[in-house]
Amino acid sequence: MAKPNYQYEKRQRELAKKAKKAEKAARKTTTGSDGSDLPDDGAPSPEGEAGSAAPGTGAPADGQA
């Protein structure tokens, strides 16, 4: 039976932690310190989904009626 390579596993955990930390720092810089960009990013998607769903559901109903 092969022995586990603990150094490799530790290095992989460290790299994952470093990547996660870098991603978090990048997100923090794009959103700004006050976090005002977060609501702006979230607001268009629900409107876009609702806007695209309304014509999609209205068109078939009009076509069938």
XYZ file of N, CA and C in Angstrom:
195
model
N 0.846 -1.177 0.000
C 0.000 0.000 0.000
C 0.894 1.245 0.000
N 0.539 2.232 -0.802
C 1.341 3.443 -0.921
C 1.115 4.355 0.287
N 2.182 5.045 0.657
C 2.080 5.984 1.770
C 1.484 7.304 1.270
N 0.638 7.946 2.082
C 0.073 9.231 1.665
C 1.150 10.322 1.631
N 1.042 11.186 0.649
C 1.987 12.286 0.498
C 1.393 13.525 1.179
N 1.700 13.681 2.447
C 1.127 14.765 3.229
C 1.596 16.128 2.763
N 2.828 16.223 2.302
C 3.340 17.508 1.825
C 2.558 17.978 0.603
N 2.229 17.064 -0.295
C 1.463 17.412 -1.482
C 0.068 17.907 -1.082
N -0.573 17.181 -0.174
C -1.906 17.574 0.272
C -1.884 18.939 0.937
N -0.871 19.182 1.768
C -0.756 20.469 2.446
C -0.552 21.586 1.430
N 0.288 21.339 0.438
C 0.549 22.350 -0.599
C -0.726 22.655 -1.375
N -1.519 21.644 -1.667
C -2.769 21.860 -2.393
C -3.750 22.696 -1.563
N -3.807 22.422 -0.265
C -4.680 23.221 0.619
C -4.211 24.662 0.656
N -2.884 24.868 0.742
C -2.344 26.227 0.783
C -2.648 26.967 -0.514
N -2.503 26.295 -1.655
C -2.795 26.934 -2.937
C -4.274 27.287 -3.052
N -5.134 26.405 -2.577
C -6.569 26.678 -2.615
C -6.909 27.870 -1.723
N -6.304 27.918 -0.555
C -6.541 29.024 0.368
C -6.058 30.339 -0.229
N -4.881 30.300 -0.871
C -4.315 31.498 -1.486
C -5.198 31.981 -2.637
N -5.705 31.060 -3.451
C -6.569 31.418 -4.566
C -7.880 32.023 -4.059
N -8.424 31.439 -3.007
C -9.669 31.949 -2.435
C -9.469 33.351 -1.874
N -8.339 33.560 -1.222
C -8.032 34.868 -0.656
C -7.864 35.912 -1.758
N -7.191 35.528 -2.852
C -6.996 36.450 -3.974
C -8.334 36.789 -4.631
N -9.205 35.788 -4.767
C -10.523 36.020 -5.354
C -11.341 36.966 -4.486
N -11.262 36.778 -3.194
C -11.998 37.634 -2.263
C -11.482 39.064 -2.340
N -10.151 39.228 -2.431
C -9.562 40.563 -2.542
C -9.981 41.228 -3.851
N -10.027 40.452 -4.934
C -10.440 41.004 -6.222
C -11.903 41.431 -6.178
N -12.743 40.620 -5.546
C -14.154 40.971 -5.410
C -14.316 42.232 -4.581
N -13.509 42.334 -3.541
C -13.593 43.486 -2.651
C -13.216 44.767 -3.384
N -12.208 44.711 -4.250
C -11.792 45.896 -4.986
C -12.824 46.283 -6.037
N -13.504 45.311 -6.644
C -14.496 45.648 -7.664
C -15.768 46.198 -7.036
N -16.144 45.740 -5.857
C -17.365 46.222 -5.230
C -17.147 47.521 -4.478
N -15.936 47.833 -4.123
C -15.674 49.049 -3.375
C -15.814 48.812 -1.892
N -15.401 49.784 -1.125
C -15.415 49.620 0.330
C -16.814 49.754 0.908
N -17.702 50.531 0.258
C -19.044 50.700 0.803
C -20.009 49.619 0.351
N -19.636 48.820 -0.634
C -20.488 47.732 -1.084
C -21.672 48.201 -1.900
N -21.613 49.418 -2.456
C -22.748 49.951 -3.194
C -22.981 49.236 -4.512
N -21.976 48.579 -5.072
C -22.133 47.896 -6.348
C -22.904 46.592 -6.215
N -22.944 45.998 -5.039
C -23.638 44.734 -4.870
C -25.128 44.841 -5.171
N -25.878 45.803 -4.625
C -27.296 45.900 -4.958
C -27.522 46.212 -6.433
N -26.637 47.016 -7.049
C -26.792 47.346 -8.452
C -26.667 46.097 -9.307
N -25.729 45.212 -8.951
C -25.565 43.978 -9.712
C -26.781 43.073 -9.545
N -27.371 43.057 -8.383
C -28.501 42.175 -8.127
C -29.802 42.703 -8.715
N -29.949 44.020 -8.820
C -31.204 44.593 -9.271
C -31.518 44.297 -10.735
N -30.570 44.430 -11.674
C -30.918 44.187 -13.076
C -31.324 42.751 -13.372
N -30.753 41.771 -12.694
C -31.092 40.405 -13.041
C -32.556 40.061 -12.768
N -33.137 40.416 -11.616
C -34.551 40.103 -11.433
C -35.433 40.855 -12.425
N -35.102 42.112 -12.730
C -35.894 42.861 -13.693
C -35.784 42.216 -15.065
N -34.578 41.809 -15.430
C -34.358 41.170 -16.718
C -35.113 39.858 -16.812
N -35.120 39.091 -15.742
C -35.837 37.828 -15.739
C -37.341 38.070 -15.833
N -37.843 39.049 -15.078
C -39.265 39.336 -15.098
C -39.668 39.906 -16.455
N -38.840 40.777 -17.019
C -39.133 41.372 -18.319
C -39.140 40.336 -19.417
N -38.201 39.414 -19.387
C -38.145 38.392 -20.435
C -39.260 37.362 -20.243
N -39.681 37.132 -19.011
C -40.714 36.136 -18.761
C -42.089 36.671 -19.151
N -42.341 37.955 -18.928
C -43.652 38.516 -19.232
C -43.971 38.457 -20.726
N -43.082 38.926 -21.621
C -43.395 38.797 -23.043
C -43.461 37.342 -23.477
N -42.631 36.501 -22.890
C -42.633 35.088 -23.260
C -43.938 34.413 -22.878
N -44.489 34.769 -21.725
C -45.738 34.145 -21.294
C -46.930 34.829 -21.941
N -46.803 36.111 -22.257
C -47.909 36.852 -22.877
C -48.097 36.475 -24.336
N -47.006 36.265 -25.061
C -47.096 35.977 -26.501
C -47.854 34.684 -26.776
N -47.525 33.568 -26.108
C -48.275 32.336 -26.383
C -49.751 32.450 -25.980
N -50.037 33.184 -24.898
C -51.424 33.328 -24.472
C -52.207 34.104 -25.527
N -51.596 35.171 -26.078
C -52.249 35.948 -27.111
C -52.417 35.123 -28.390
N -51.430 34.312 -28.704
C -51.487 33.491 -29.892
C -52.550 32.413 -29.791
N -52.769 31.895 -28.591
C -53.755 30.831 -28.402
C -55.160 31.388 -28.327
N -55.317 32.614 -27.851
C -56.651 33.163 -27.630
C -57.327 33.650 -28.868
